[in-house]
mmCIF file of C-alpha atoms in Angstrom:
data_model
loop_
_atom_site.group_PDB
_atom_site.id
_atom_site.type_symbol
_atom_site.label_atom_id
_atom_site.label_comp_id
_atom_site.label_asym_id
_atom_site.label_seq_id
_atom_site.Cartn_x
_atom_site.Cartn_y
_atom_site.Cartn_z
ATOM 1 C CA MET D 1 -21.124 -11.315 -16.313
ATOM 2 C CA GLY D 2 -24.090 -10.747 -18.777
ATOM 3 C CA ASN D 3 -26.484 -9.022 -15.829
ATOM 4 C CA SER D 4 -26.291 -5.058 -14.559
ATOM 5 C CA LEU D 5 -25.444 -5.956 -11.088
ATOM 6 C CA ASP D 6 -26.705 -3.562 -8.324
ATOM 7 C CA ILE D 7 -23.321 -3.456 -6.173
ATOM 8 C CA ALA D 8 -21.994 -1.286 -2.823
ATOM 9 C CA ILE D 9 -18.820 -0.713 -2.529
ATOM 10 C CA ALA D 10 -17.860 0.012 1.141
ATOM 11 C CA GLY D 11 -14.219 2.879 1.592
ATOM 12 C CA ALA D 12 -13.011 5.538 -0.916
ATOM 13 C CA GLY D 13 -9.541 4.316 -0.563
ATOM 14 C CA PRO D 14 -7.284 3.222 -3.235
ATOM 15 C CA ALA D 15 -8.972 -0.478 -3.717
ATOM 16 C CA GLY D 16 -12.553 0.418 -3.361
ATOM 17 C CA LEU D 17 -12.944 3.710 -6.570
ATOM 18 C CA ALA D 18 -10.256 1.152 -8.154
ATOM 19 C CA ALA D 19 -13.269 -1.357 -8.535
ATOM 20 C CA ALA D 20 -15.697 1.769 -9.079
ATOM 21 C CA LEU D 21 -14.336 2.510 -12.246
ATOM 22 C CA TYR D 22 -13.727 -1.880 -13.061
ATOM 23 C CA LEU D 23 -16.968 -2.606 -12.617
ATOM 24 C CA LYS D 24 -19.276 0.161 -13.702
ATOM 25 C CA HIS D 25 -17.164 0.066 -17.400
ATOM 26 C CA ALA D 26 -18.094 -3.732 -16.760
ATOM 27 C CA GLY D 27 -22.091 -1.640 -17.318
ATOM 28 C CA HIS D 28 -23.168 -2.014 -13.327
ATOM 29 C CA ARG D 29 -24.128 0.317 -10.851
ATOM 30 C CA VAL D 30 -22.155 1.341 -8.492
ATOM 31 C CA THR D 31 -22.343 3.647 -5.631
ATOM 32 C CA VAL D 32 -19.565 4.538 -3.594
ATOM 33 C CA PHE D 33 -19.719 4.752 0.556
ATOM 34 C CA GLU D 34 -17.039 6.344 2.334
ATOM 35 C CA ARG D 35 -17.693 7.217 6.778
ATOM 36 C CA PHE D 36 -15.852 10.442 6.428
ATOM 37 C CA GLU D 37 -17.709 13.920 5.031
ATOM 38 C CA GLN D 38 -15.368 14.219 2.217
ATOM 39 C CA PRO D 39 -13.872 11.469 0.964
ATOM 40 C CA LYS D 40 -9.236 12.408 1.419
ATOM 41 C CA PRO D 41 -6.676 9.872 0.558
ATOM 42 C CA VAL D 42 -4.905 8.866 4.371
ATOM 43 C CA GLY D 43 -0.972 9.052 4.767
ATOM 44 C CA SER D 44 2.298 9.795 2.973
ATOM 45 C CA GLY D 45 4.038 7.817 0.629
ATOM 46 C CA LEU D 46 4.147 5.034 -1.049
ATOM 47 C CA ILE D 47 5.153 2.789 -4.121
ATOM 48 C CA LEU D 48 3.871 1.549 -6.585
ATOM 49 C CA GLN D 49 5.606 -0.825 -7.897
ATOM 50 C CA PRO D 50 5.287 -2.392 -11.807
ATOM 51 C CA THR D 51 1.662 -4.566 -10.074
ATOM 52 C CA GLY D 52 -0.088 -1.577 -9.439
ATOM 53 C CA LEU D 53 0.989 0.407 -12.251
ATOM 54 C CA THR D 54 -0.537 -2.397 -14.328
ATOM 55 C CA VAL D 55 -3.617 -1.721 -12.947
ATOM 56 C CA LEU D 56 -3.482 2.067 -12.848
ATOM 57 C CA ALA D 57 -2.998 1.350 -17.246
ATOM 58 C CA ASP D 58 -5.254 -1.178 -17.395
ATOM 59 C CA LEU D 59 -7.446 1.503 -16.589
ATOM 60 C CA GLY D 60 -6.396 4.590 -18.945
ATOM 61 C CA LEU D 61 -4.802 6.125 -15.784
ATOM 62 C CA LEU D 62 -0.458 5.139 -16.486
ATOM 63 C CA GLU D 63 -0.129 8.316 -17.752
ATOM 64 C CA ASP D 64 -1.923 10.463 -15.004
ATOM 65 C CA ILE D 65 0.353 9.287 -12.131
ATOM 66 C CA LEU D 66 3.066 9.165 -14.493
ATOM 67 C CA ALA D 67 3.151 12.697 -14.543
ATOM 68 C CA LEU D 68 3.030 13.358 -10.255
ATOM 69 C CA GLY D 69 4.682 10.382 -8.823
ATOM 70 C CA SER D 70 8.823 10.039 -8.933
ATOM 71 C CA ARG D 71 10.645 6.918 -10.799
ATOM 72 C CA ILE D 72 11.998 4.682 -8.342
ATOM 73 C CA ASP D 73 15.607 2.540 -9.488
ATOM 74 C CA ARG D 74 16.894 1.724 -6.034
ATOM 75 C CA LEU D 75 16.317 0.718 -2.464
ATOM 76 C CA HIS D 76 19.141 1.229 -0.293
ATOM 77 C CA GLY D 77 19.847 1.315 3.389
ATOM 78 C CA ALA D 78 23.132 1.271 5.202
ATOM 79 C CA ASP D 79 23.689 1.076 8.975
ATOM 80 C CA ALA D 80 23.734 4.648 11.112
ATOM 81 C CA ARG D 81 27.253 3.255 13.170
ATOM 82 C CA SER D 82 28.986 2.354 9.611
ATOM 83 C CA GLY D 83 27.702 3.319 6.797
ATOM 84 C CA ARG D 84 28.342 -0.423 5.042
ATOM 85 C CA THR D 85 25.525 -1.305 3.101
ATOM 86 C CA VAL D 86 22.336 -4.042 3.858
ATOM 87 C CA LEU D 87 20.283 -3.664 2.177
ATOM 88 C CA ASP D 88 20.694 -3.105 -2.247
ATOM 89 C CA VAL D 89 17.873 -3.974 -4.652
ATOM 90 C CA ARG D 90 18.153 -2.597 -7.819
ATOM 91 C CA TYR D 91 14.829 -2.885 -9.971
ATOM 92 C CA ASP D 92 17.253 -3.847 -13.450
ATOM 93 C CA ALA D 93 18.939 -6.928 -11.844
ATOM 94 C CA GLN D 94 15.593 -7.949 -13.948
ATOM 95 C CA ARG D 95 15.214 -7.392 -17.275
ATOM 96 C CA GLY D 96 12.174 -5.260 -19.018
ATOM 97 C CA GLY D 97 12.827 -2.377 -17.400
ATOM 98 C CA ARG D 98 10.511 -1.789 -14.224
ATOM 99 C CA PHE D 99 10.777 0.909 -12.295
ATOM 100 C CA GLY D 100 7.950 1.671 -9.492
ATOM 101 C CA LEU D 101 6.890 4.968 -8.997
ATOM 102 C CA ALA D 102 6.761 6.545 -5.633
ATOM 103 C CA VAL D 103 3.157 9.067 -5.316
ATOM 104 C CA HIS D 104 2.790 10.773 -2.422
ATOM 105 C CA ARG D 105 -0.837 9.269 -1.550
ATOM 106 C CA ALA D 106 -2.886 12.498 -2.376
ATOM 107 C CA ALA D 107 -1.610 11.616 -6.023
ATOM 108 C CA LEU D 108 -3.027 8.274 -6.340
ATOM 109 C CA PHE D 109 -6.591 9.564 -4.867
ATOM 110 C CA GLY D 110 -6.228 11.934 -6.396
ATOM 111 C CA VAL D 111 -5.797 10.292 -10.095
ATOM 112 C CA LEU D 112 -9.129 8.072 -8.845
ATOM 113 C CA PHE D 113 -11.245 9.760 -7.485
ATOM 114 C CA ARG D 114 -11.013 12.517 -11.148
ATOM 115 C CA ALA D 115 -11.340 8.607 -12.638
ATOM 116 C CA VAL D 116 -14.592 8.130 -10.635
ATOM 117 C CA ARG D 117 -16.291 11.617 -11.570
ATOM 118 C CA ARG D 118 -15.867 11.882 -15.201
ATOM 119 C CA GLN D 119 -17.480 8.556 -14.390
ATOM 120 C CA ALA D 120 -20.454 10.197 -12.660
ATOM 121 C CA ILE D 121 -20.178 7.334 -10.012
ATOM 122 C CA THR D 122 -21.731 7.940 -6.878
ATOM 123 C CA ILE D 123 -21.024 8.448 -3.500
ATOM 124 C CA GLU D 124 -21.771 9.243 -0.751
ATOM 125 C CA THR D 125 -20.035 10.485 2.570
ATOM 126 C CA GLY D 126 -20.528 10.025 6.601
ATOM 127 C CA ILE D 127 -22.018 6.415 6.030
ATOM 128 C CA GLU D 128 -20.474 4.644 9.317
ATOM 129 C CA LEU D 129 -21.297 1.164 7.577
ATOM 130 C CA GLU D 130 -21.934 -1.540 10.827
ATOM 131 C CA THR D 131 -22.838 -4.705 8.902
ATOM 132 C CA LEU D 132 -25.080 -6.035 6.476
ATOM 133 C CA GLU D 133 -27.645 -8.218 6.100
ATOM 134 C CA THR D 134 -27.703 -11.682 3.207
ATOM 135 C CA GLY D 135 -31.010 -12.793 1.622
ATOM 136 C CA GLU D 136 -31.853 -13.141 -1.481
ATOM 137 C CA ARG D 137 -30.232 -9.116 -2.203
ATOM 138 C CA ALA D 138 -27.974 -7.833 0.105
ATOM 139 C CA THR D 139 -28.347 -4.971 2.464
ATOM 140 C CA LEU D 140 -25.962 -2.737 4.205
ATOM 141 C CA VAL D 141 -26.685 -1.631 8.057
ATOM 142 C CA CYS D 142 -25.758 1.344 9.258
ATOM 143 C CA GLY D 143 -24.410 2.551 12.575
ATOM 144 C CA ASN D 144 -27.621 4.446 13.441
ATOM 145 C CA GLY D 145 -30.159 2.111 12.094
ATOM 146 C CA ARG D 146 -30.241 3.296 8.606
ATOM 147 C CA ARG D 147 -31.079 0.923 6.134
ATOM 148 C CA ILE D 148 -29.336 1.172 2.447
ATOM 149 C CA GLY D 149 -30.931 -1.123 -0.313
ATOM 150 C CA PRO D 150 -30.662 -4.434 -1.901
ATOM 151 C CA PHE D 151 -27.368 -4.972 -3.782
ATOM 152 C CA ASP D 152 -26.738 -7.802 -5.691
ATOM 153 C CA LEU D 153 -22.661 -7.562 -3.908
ATOM 154 C CA VAL D 154 -20.722 -5.285 -1.160
ATOM 155 C CA VAL D 155 -18.131 -5.077 -1.983
ATOM 156 C CA ASP D 156 -16.297 -4.114 0.952
ATOM 157 C CA ALA D 157 -13.063 -2.192 0.724
ATOM 158 C CA SER D 158 -13.076 -0.319 4.512
ATOM 159 C CA GLY D 159 -9.520 -0.803 4.976
ATOM 160 C CA SER D 160 -8.391 -2.601 8.354
ATOM 161 C CA ARG D 161 -10.234 -1.931 10.682
ATOM 162 C CA SER D 162 -14.166 -3.342 8.244
ATOM 163 C CA LYS D 163 -16.390 -4.112 10.427
ATOM 164 C CA LEU D 164 -18.086 -5.678 7.353
ATOM 165 C CA ARG D 165 -15.489 -8.315 7.533
ATOM 166 C CA GLN D 166 -17.443 -9.815 10.280
ATOM 167 C CA CYS D 167 -19.665 -10.953 8.373
ATOM 168 C CA VAL D 168 -17.308 -13.889 6.684
ATOM 169 C CA ASN D 169 -16.594 -16.522 8.608
ATOM 170 C CA ASN D 170 -13.439 -16.523 10.432
ATOM 171 C CA PRO D 171 -12.740 -13.541 9.432
ATOM 172 C CA GLY D 172 -9.249 -13.147 12.040
ATOM 173 C CA GLU D 173 -8.070 -9.802 13.368
ATOM 174 C CA PRO D 174 -5.273 -8.395 12.851
ATOM 175 C CA ARG D 175 -2.264 -8.453 14.924
ATOM 176 C CA PRO D 176 -0.307 -5.733 16.323
ATOM 177 C CA LEU D 177 2.634 -5.021 14.901
ATOM 178 C CA ALA D 178 5.872 -3.988 17.837
ATOM 179 C CA TYR D 179 6.695 -1.379 15.184
ATOM 180 C CA GLY D 180 4.450 1.734 13.277
ATOM 181 C CA ALA D 181 6.335 4.639 12.583
ATOM 182 C CA PHE D 182 6.692 9.016 12.275
ATOM 183 C CA TRP D 183 5.533 9.655 8.634
ATOM 184 C CA VAL D 184 5.893 13.455 7.818
ATOM 185 C CA SER D 185 5.360 14.494 4.163
ATOM 186 C CA LEU D 186 8.111 17.485 3.671
ATOM 187 C CA GLY D 187 9.700 19.893 0.465
ATOM 188 C CA TRP D 188 11.569 17.731 -1.263
ATOM 189 C CA ARG D 189 15.752 18.845 -0.823
ATOM 190 C CA LYS D 190 18.630 18.305 -3.508
ATOM 191 C CA GLY D 191 21.419 16.255 -2.033
ATOM 192 C CA PHE D 192 19.485 13.091 -1.488
ATOM 193 C CA ASP D 193 18.456 10.215 -4.903
ATOM 194 C CA GLU D 194 15.534 11.952 -6.444
ATOM 195 C CA HIS D 195 15.404 7.833 -8.156
ATOM 196 C CA ALA D 196 15.448 5.509 -4.974
ATOM 197 C CA LEU D 197 14.366 4.563 -1.504
ATOM 198 C CA LEU D 198 17.540 5.806 1.147
ATOM 199 C CA GLN D 199 17.040 4.561 4.820
ATOM 200 C CA ARG D 200 19.012 4.793 7.961
ATOM 201 C CA TYR D 201 19.642 2.090 9.785
ATOM 202 C CA ASP D 202 20.366 1.393 14.011
ATOM 203 C CA ARG D 203 19.736 -2.461 14.300
ATOM 204 C CA ALA D 204 16.448 -2.755 13.848
ATOM 205 C CA SER D 205 14.738 -0.739 16.387
ATOM 206 C CA VAL D 206 16.125 2.556 14.708
ATOM 207 C CA MET D 207 14.756 2.778 10.806
ATOM 208 C CA ILE D 208 15.070 6.563 8.970
ATOM 209 C CA GLY D 209 13.749 7.065 5.271
ATOM 210 C CA VAL D 210 13.425 9.660 2.726
ATOM 211 C CA LEU D 211 11.851 8.746 0.195
ATOM 212 C CA PRO D 212 11.116 10.847 -3.158
ATOM 213 C CA ILE D 213 7.059 11.219 -4.066
ATOM 214 C CA GLY D 214 7.133 13.799 -6.308
ATOM 215 C CA ARG D 215 3.777 15.570 -6.605
ATOM 216 C CA PRO D 216 0.937 15.859 -4.482
ATOM 217 C CA GLU D 217 -0.919 17.772 -7.772
ATOM 218 C CA PRO D 218 -0.018 18.928 -10.513
ATOM 219 C CA ASP D 219 2.054 22.223 -10.126
ATOM 220 C CA THR D 220 3.085 21.968 -7.559
ATOM 221 C CA GLU D 221 6.834 21.594 -5.377
ATOM 222 C CA LYS D 222 8.209 18.354 -5.547
ATOM 223 C CA MET D 223 8.200 16.568 -1.707
ATOM 224 C CA ALA D 224 8.910 13.488 0.091
ATOM 225 C CA ALA D 225 7.814 11.411 2.484
ATOM 226 C CA PHE D 226 10.015 11.388 5.341
ATOM 227 C CA PHE D 227 9.363 8.292 7.809
ATOM 228 C CA TRP D 228 10.907 7.278 11.825
ATOM 229 C CA SER D 229 10.505 4.073 13.262
ATOM 230 C CA VAL D 230 8.546 3.855 16.597
ATOM 231 C CA LYS D 231 7.080 1.733 18.886
ATOM 232 C CA PRO D 232 3.266 3.392 19.342
ATOM 233 C CA ALA D 233 3.605 2.614 22.555
ATOM 234 C CA ASP D 234 6.689 5.297 23.043
ATOM 235 C CA ALA D 235 5.156 7.676 20.841
ATOM 236 C CA GLU D 236 3.704 9.615 23.898
ATOM 237 C CA GLN D 237 7.380 9.340 26.052
ATOM 238 C CA VAL D 238 9.072 10.836 22.623
ATOM 239 C CA ARG D 239 6.426 13.953 21.920
ATOM 240 C CA ALA D 240 7.215 14.251 26.256
ATOM 241 C CA THR D 241 10.691 14.605 26.166
ATOM 242 C CA GLY D 242 10.401 16.902 23.607
ATOM 243 C CA LEU D 243 10.931 18.169 19.465
ATOM 244 C CA GLU D 244 14.870 19.165 19.489
ATOM 245 C CA ALA D 245 16.035 15.996 21.139
ATOM 246 C CA TRP D 246 14.330 13.682 18.591
ATOM 247 C CA LYS D 247 15.514 15.664 15.800
ATOM 248 C CA ALA D 248 18.815 15.967 17.068
ATOM 249 C CA ARG D 249 18.662 12.146 17.595
ATOM 250 C CA LEU D 250 17.441 11.325 14.145
ATOM 251 C CA VAL D 251 21.036 13.960 12.843
ATOM 252 C CA GLY D 252 22.671 12.499 15.319
ATOM 253 C CA LEU D 253 22.280 8.450 13.469
ATOM 254 C CA TRP D 254 22.032 10.543 10.040
ATOM 255 C CA PRO D 255 23.785 14.273 9.169
ATOM 256 C CA GLU D 256 22.320 15.487 6.203
ATOM 257 C CA CYS D 257 18.879 14.406 7.206
ATOM 258 C CA ALA D 258 18.251 17.944 8.579
ATOM 259 C CA ALA D 259 17.308 18.693 5.404
ATOM 260 C CA PHE D 260 14.078 17.826 6.475
ATOM 261 C CA THR D 261 14.498 17.574 10.275
ATOM 262 C CA ASP D 262 14.152 21.741 9.426
ATOM 263 C CA GLN D 263 11.134 21.149 8.120
ATOM 264 C CA ILE D 264 9.302 20.159 11.161
ATOM 265 C CA ASP D 265 8.239 22.571 13.304
ATOM 266 C CA ASN D 266 5.084 20.775 15.479
ATOM 267 C CA PHE D 267 4.692 17.303 16.581
ATOM 268 C CA ASP D 268 1.157 17.908 14.725
ATOM 269 C CA GLN D 269 2.992 17.624 11.543
ATOM 270 C CA LEU D 270 3.972 13.804 12.718
ATOM 271 C CA SER D 271 1.220 10.974 11.979
ATOM 272 C CA LEU D 272 2.049 8.022 13.699
ATOM 273 C CA ALA D 273 1.082 4.801 11.325
ATOM 274 C CA ARG D 274 0.277 2.161 13.459
ATOM 275 C CA TYR D 275 0.907 -1.511 11.503
ATOM 276 C CA GLY D 276 -1.103 -4.809 12.446
ATOM 277 C CA HIS D 277 0.050 -8.002 10.399
ATOM 278 C CA HIS D 278 -3.577 -9.850 8.775
ATOM 279 C CA THR D 279 -4.521 -12.459 6.292
ATOM 280 C CA MET D 280 -8.061 -13.009 5.462
ATOM 281 C CA LYS D 281 -7.731 -17.161 4.501
ATOM 282 C CA THR D 282 -11.684 -16.960 2.581
ATOM 283 C CA PRO D 283 -11.698 -13.287 1.231
ATOM 284 C CA ALA D 284 -15.788 -13.221 0.305
ATOM 285 C CA GLY D 285 -18.382 -14.753 1.606
ATOM 286 C CA ARG D 286 -22.445 -14.372 0.884
ATOM 287 C CA ARG D 287 -23.518 -11.431 -1.779
ATOM 288 C CA LEU D 288 -19.497 -10.237 0.077
ATOM 289 C CA ALA D 289 -16.184 -9.305 -1.323
ATOM 290 C CA VAL D 290 -13.360 -8.521 0.786
ATOM 291 C CA ILE D 291 -10.528 -6.393 -1.075
ATOM 292 C CA GLY D 292 -7.455 -4.420 0.003
ATOM 293 C CA ASN D 293 -6.599 -4.258 3.440
ATOM 294 C CA ALA D 294 -9.729 -5.103 4.977
ATOM 295 C CA ALA D 295 -8.560 -8.595 2.747
ATOM 296 C CA HIS D 296 -4.506 -8.403 4.018
ATOM 297 C CA SER D 297 -3.293 -5.869 6.250
ATOM 298 C CA THR D 298 0.691 -6.321 6.910
ATOM 299 C CA SER D 299 4.020 -3.986 7.843
ATOM 300 C CA PRO D 300 4.795 -1.604 5.504
ATOM 301 C CA GLN D 301 8.876 -3.475 4.705
ATOM 302 C CA LEU D 302 7.400 -4.580 1.269
ATOM 303 C CA GLY D 303 5.827 -1.428 0.345
ATOM 304 C CA GLN D 304 2.900 -3.903 -1.608
ATOM 305 C CA GLY D 305 0.301 -2.850 0.533
ATOM 306 C CA ALA D 306 -2.055 -0.123 -2.111
ATOM 307 C CA ASN D 307 -0.377 -2.436 -5.213
ATOM 308 C CA MET D 308 -2.570 -5.493 -3.669
ATOM 309 C CA ALA D 309 -5.476 -2.888 -3.468
ATOM 310 C CA LEU D 310 -5.892 -2.808 -7.257
ATOM 311 C CA LEU D 311 -4.555 -6.090 -7.814
ATOM 312 C CA ASP D 312 -7.913 -6.835 -5.952
ATOM 313 C CA ALA D 313 -10.132 -5.141 -7.755
ATOM 314 C CA ALA D 314 -9.033 -6.105 -11.015
ATOM 315 C CA ALA D 315 -9.545 -9.836 -10.134
ATOM 316 C CA LEU D 316 -12.454 -8.855 -8.528
ATOM 317 C CA ASN D 317 -14.240 -7.120 -11.937
ATOM 318 C CA TYR D 318 -12.047 -10.219 -13.854
ATOM 319 C CA ALA D 319 -14.224 -12.847 -11.788
ATOM 320 C CA LEU D 320 -17.124 -11.440 -12.329
ATOM 321 C CA ILE D 321 -16.564 -10.712 -16.319
ATOM 322 C CA GLY D 322 -15.866 -15.089 -16.206
ATOM 323 C CA THR D 323 -19.758 -16.029 -14.618
ATOM 324 C CA ASP D 324 -23.247 -15.035 -14.493
ATOM 325 C CA ARG D 325 -23.225 -16.452 -10.875
ATOM 326 C CA ILE D 326 -21.930 -14.240 -8.058
ATOM 327 C CA ASP D 327 -20.717 -17.125 -5.841
ATOM 328 C CA THR D 328 -19.729 -18.536 -8.674
ATOM 329 C CA ALA D 329 -17.293 -15.446 -9.330
ATOM 330 C CA LEU D 330 -16.423 -15.179 -5.711
ATOM 331 C CA GLU D 331 -14.829 -18.661 -5.184
ATOM 332 C CA ALA D 332 -13.145 -17.590 -8.679
ATOM 333 C CA TYR D 333 -12.117 -14.195 -7.508
ATOM 334 C CA VAL D 334 -10.423 -15.826 -3.927
ATOM 335 C CA ARG D 335 -8.850 -18.394 -6.714
ATOM 336 C CA ALA D 336 -6.899 -16.345 -8.393
ATOM 337 C CA ARG D 337 -5.499 -13.633 -5.997
ATOM 338 C CA ARG D 338 -4.833 -16.661 -2.738
ATOM 339 C CA TRP D 339 -1.801 -17.668 -3.674
ATOM 340 C CA HIS D 340 0.201 -14.468 -4.525
ATOM 341 C CA VAL D 341 -1.571 -12.858 -1.773
ATOM 342 C CA ARG D 342 0.328 -15.013 0.688
ATOM 343 C CA VAL D 343 3.464 -15.586 -0.431
ATOM 344 C CA PHE D 344 3.482 -11.854 -0.157
ATOM 345 C CA GLN D 345 1.995 -11.699 3.486
ATOM 346 C CA VAL D 346 4.458 -14.417 5.013
ATOM 347 C CA LEU D 347 7.481 -12.372 2.651
ATOM 348 C CA SER D 348 6.953 -9.734 5.119
ATOM 349 C CA LEU D 349 6.134 -11.876 8.182
ATOM 350 C CA VAL D 350 9.459 -13.225 8.046
ATOM 351 C CA LEU D 351 11.307 -9.944 6.059
ATOM 352 C CA THR D 352 9.994 -7.330 8.999
ATOM 353 C CA PRO D 353 11.776 -8.697 12.550
ATOM 354 C CA PHE D 354 15.385 -7.847 10.364
ATOM 355 C CA TYR D 355 14.407 -3.831 9.988
ATOM 356 C CA GLN D 356 11.912 -3.669 12.966
ATOM 357 C CA SER D 357 12.042 -5.225 16.049
ATOM 358 C CA ASP D 358 13.905 -5.045 19.706
ATOM 359 C CA SER D 359 15.987 -8.494 18.114
ATOM 360 C CA THR D 360 19.854 -7.507 17.831
ATOM 361 C CA ALA D 361 20.923 -10.948 15.773
ATOM 362 C CA MET D 362 18.530 -10.106 13.681
ATOM 363 C CA PRO D 363 20.342 -7.043 12.447
ATOM 364 C CA PHE D 364 23.018 -8.665 12.890
ATOM 365 C CA VAL D 365 22.308 -11.311 10.592
ATOM 366 C CA ARG D 366 21.424 -8.864 8.697
ATOM 367 C CA ASP D 367 24.487 -6.841 7.968
ATOM 368 C CA ARG D 368 26.893 -9.257 7.761
ATOM 369 C CA LEU D 369 25.308 -12.228 6.054
ATOM 370 C CA VAL D 370 22.258 -11.501 4.029
ATOM 371 C CA ALA D 371 23.687 -8.891 3.432
ATOM 372 C CA THR D 372 27.084 -9.512 1.446
ATOM 373 C CA LEU D 373 24.168 -13.019 -0.118
ATOM 374 C CA ALA D 374 22.476 -10.896 -1.655
ATOM 375 C CA LYS D 375 25.301 -10.046 -4.591
ATOM 376 C CA ILE D 376 25.472 -12.887 -4.926
ATOM 377 C CA PRO D 377 23.274 -13.982 -8.400
ATOM 378 C CA PRO D 378 20.228 -15.066 -8.309
ATOM 379 C CA ALA D 379 19.921 -12.957 -5.460
ATOM 380 C CA PRO D 380 20.255 -10.099 -6.718
ATOM 381 C CA LEU D 381 17.057 -11.072 -9.816
ATOM 382 C CA PHE D 382 14.666 -12.430 -6.041
ATOM 383 C CA LEU D 383 15.029 -9.267 -4.337
ATOM 384 C CA ALA D 384 13.280 -7.113 -7.524
ATOM 385 C CA SER D 385 11.094 -10.083 -8.023
ATOM 386 C CA MET D 386 10.069 -9.535 -4.282
ATOM 387 C CA VAL D 387 10.050 -5.786 -4.644
ATOM 388 C CA THR D 388 8.061 -5.607 -8.113
ATOM 389 C CA GLY D 389 5.360 -7.798 -6.735
ATOM 390 C CA THR D 390 6.324 -10.481 -9.304
ATOM 391 C CA VAL D 391 8.182 -13.517 -6.977
ATOM 392 C CA ILE D 392 4.496 -15.419 -8.537
ATOM 393 C CA ASP D 393 2.414 -14.150 -11.989
ATOM 394 C CA PRO D 394 0.150 -12.001 -9.896
ATOM 395 C CA PHE D 395 -1.163 -10.519 -14.167
ATOM 396 C CA ARG D 396 -2.822 -13.859 -15.808
ATOM 397 C CA PRO D 397 -4.694 -15.297 -13.201
ATOM 398 C CA ILE D 398 -7.274 -11.880 -13.276
ATOM 399 C CA GLY D 399 -6.593 -11.088 -16.839
ATOM 400 C CA LEU D 400 -3.576 -8.706 -17.172
ATOM 401 C CA ALA D 401 -0.341 -8.283 -19.081
ATOM 402 C CA GLU D 402 1.479 -6.203 -17.825
ATOM 403 C CA ALA D 403 2.003 -2.891 -18.711
ATOM 404 C CA LEU D 404 5.430 -2.222 -21.108
ATOM 405 C CA TRP D 405 8.404 -0.703 -19.761
ATOM 406 C CA PRO D 406 10.352 1.664 -22.129
ATOM 407 C CA ASP D 407 13.427 2.549 -20.533
ATOM 408 C CA ARG D 408 13.119 5.958 -20.028
ATOM 409 C CA PHE D 409 8.944 6.003 -19.715
ATOM 410 C CA GLY D 410 7.926 7.767 -16.619
ATOM 411 C CA GLU D 411 11.796 9.355 -16.228
#
C-alpha cells in the first residue's frame, strides 16, 4: 500500500504486538491500545511451531526467542495406568530439521514488547474499548464514552473476549468447551526429557502434562509448565477437597510428577484456563481486521493458538502491501488465511474429545486403534505436519518462505 495509514491495534498480546511491528515497518502510523494498566503476558507456556517461528524470523526476532526457549523434538503421551504409549509425534518424521520451541509466555511477550519499544510504537494502557464507529474513517469508543480517532484501519487483536468483533457481520460467540486446565509455571527438574512435551492420561477425563519452557527472561532459571485438565465447573470442588488430596491424585497417576507437585504450596499458584471453540467466517468488516483469538479460538490440543495469531499478523501486513484499497486488502487477508485456519480448527475440534472428554469409547479407540495406526506410514508424517501447522502451506499465501532449520539450530 503506497499510502501511510493511521492504524489502531486493540490488544498488546502476541497478535497485536506482531501486527504493530509489521505495520510500523511498512511505514504506517501505529497506536496500540491495551485494557490493562501495564501490558503483560497471560498464561504459562506454549509451543512455537515452525509457523510461528518463521514469522518471528521474518520480524528479525528468531535469535532472541531461541535464546530463551527449549527445543521440542517430540510429543509423547502414555496411559497412566498401563503405561501404554498412546501419543508419539516426532518432528523428524518430516524432512527439513523442523522442531518446536517451548517458551514461557513472558518470554514471547518480552521479545515482542521490547521490539515494539525499540520502534517507538505508542502503547496507550488502561483503555477499555467497547465498539467501533465507521464512516469515511473509523473511531474507537471506550467504555467511559471517550472517543479515539479517527483511524484508517482498526486491528482487533483483543482476544477471545473481544467486543470489537461484534462490528463484523455474523461474528458468532465462542462455544465453551467442557474441559479447561489448571496451569502453573514451576522450576525445571532433572529426570524429565528437556526436549519433549510429556503427558499422562486417565481415559480422556484426566490429562497431566509437563512442558519444558526455558527461561522467561535471560539469566533466570529454567522452568516447566505443569498442567492438569479439569472442568471449570468442578474447580471449586477440587479446591474444597484440599491441595494434598489433589496432589496425591496426580502423583498416584504419575509418581515422577511429585518433582513438580512438591513445588505447589497453595491453589493460588494455579491459574484456571477456560477454553471455547469459535471460528469467524469472515474476520473482517468495514475498516476492521480481526486477528488471533478474537477471530478463531479453540482447545490448545494442537498447540496452534499463538502460531495462528502470528501468521494472521503477517498475512494482514502482506495484504496491505498488495493494494491501495483497504477493503481490497481486507478481502485478501481473509482469503489468505481462510483454509489454513479452517483446517486446523476442524482438526482441533475433531481430536479434542479423544483427549479431553467424558467419553469412554473415544479413549478406548485412541489407545488401541489410533496409537497402532499412528505408527504406520504415512501417519507419522501426517501427525508431524499437524503439530508443525503445515498440513496445508500457510506461508506462500501470505508472502513468507519457511525459515531454514539447520539440524542443531536452537539447541
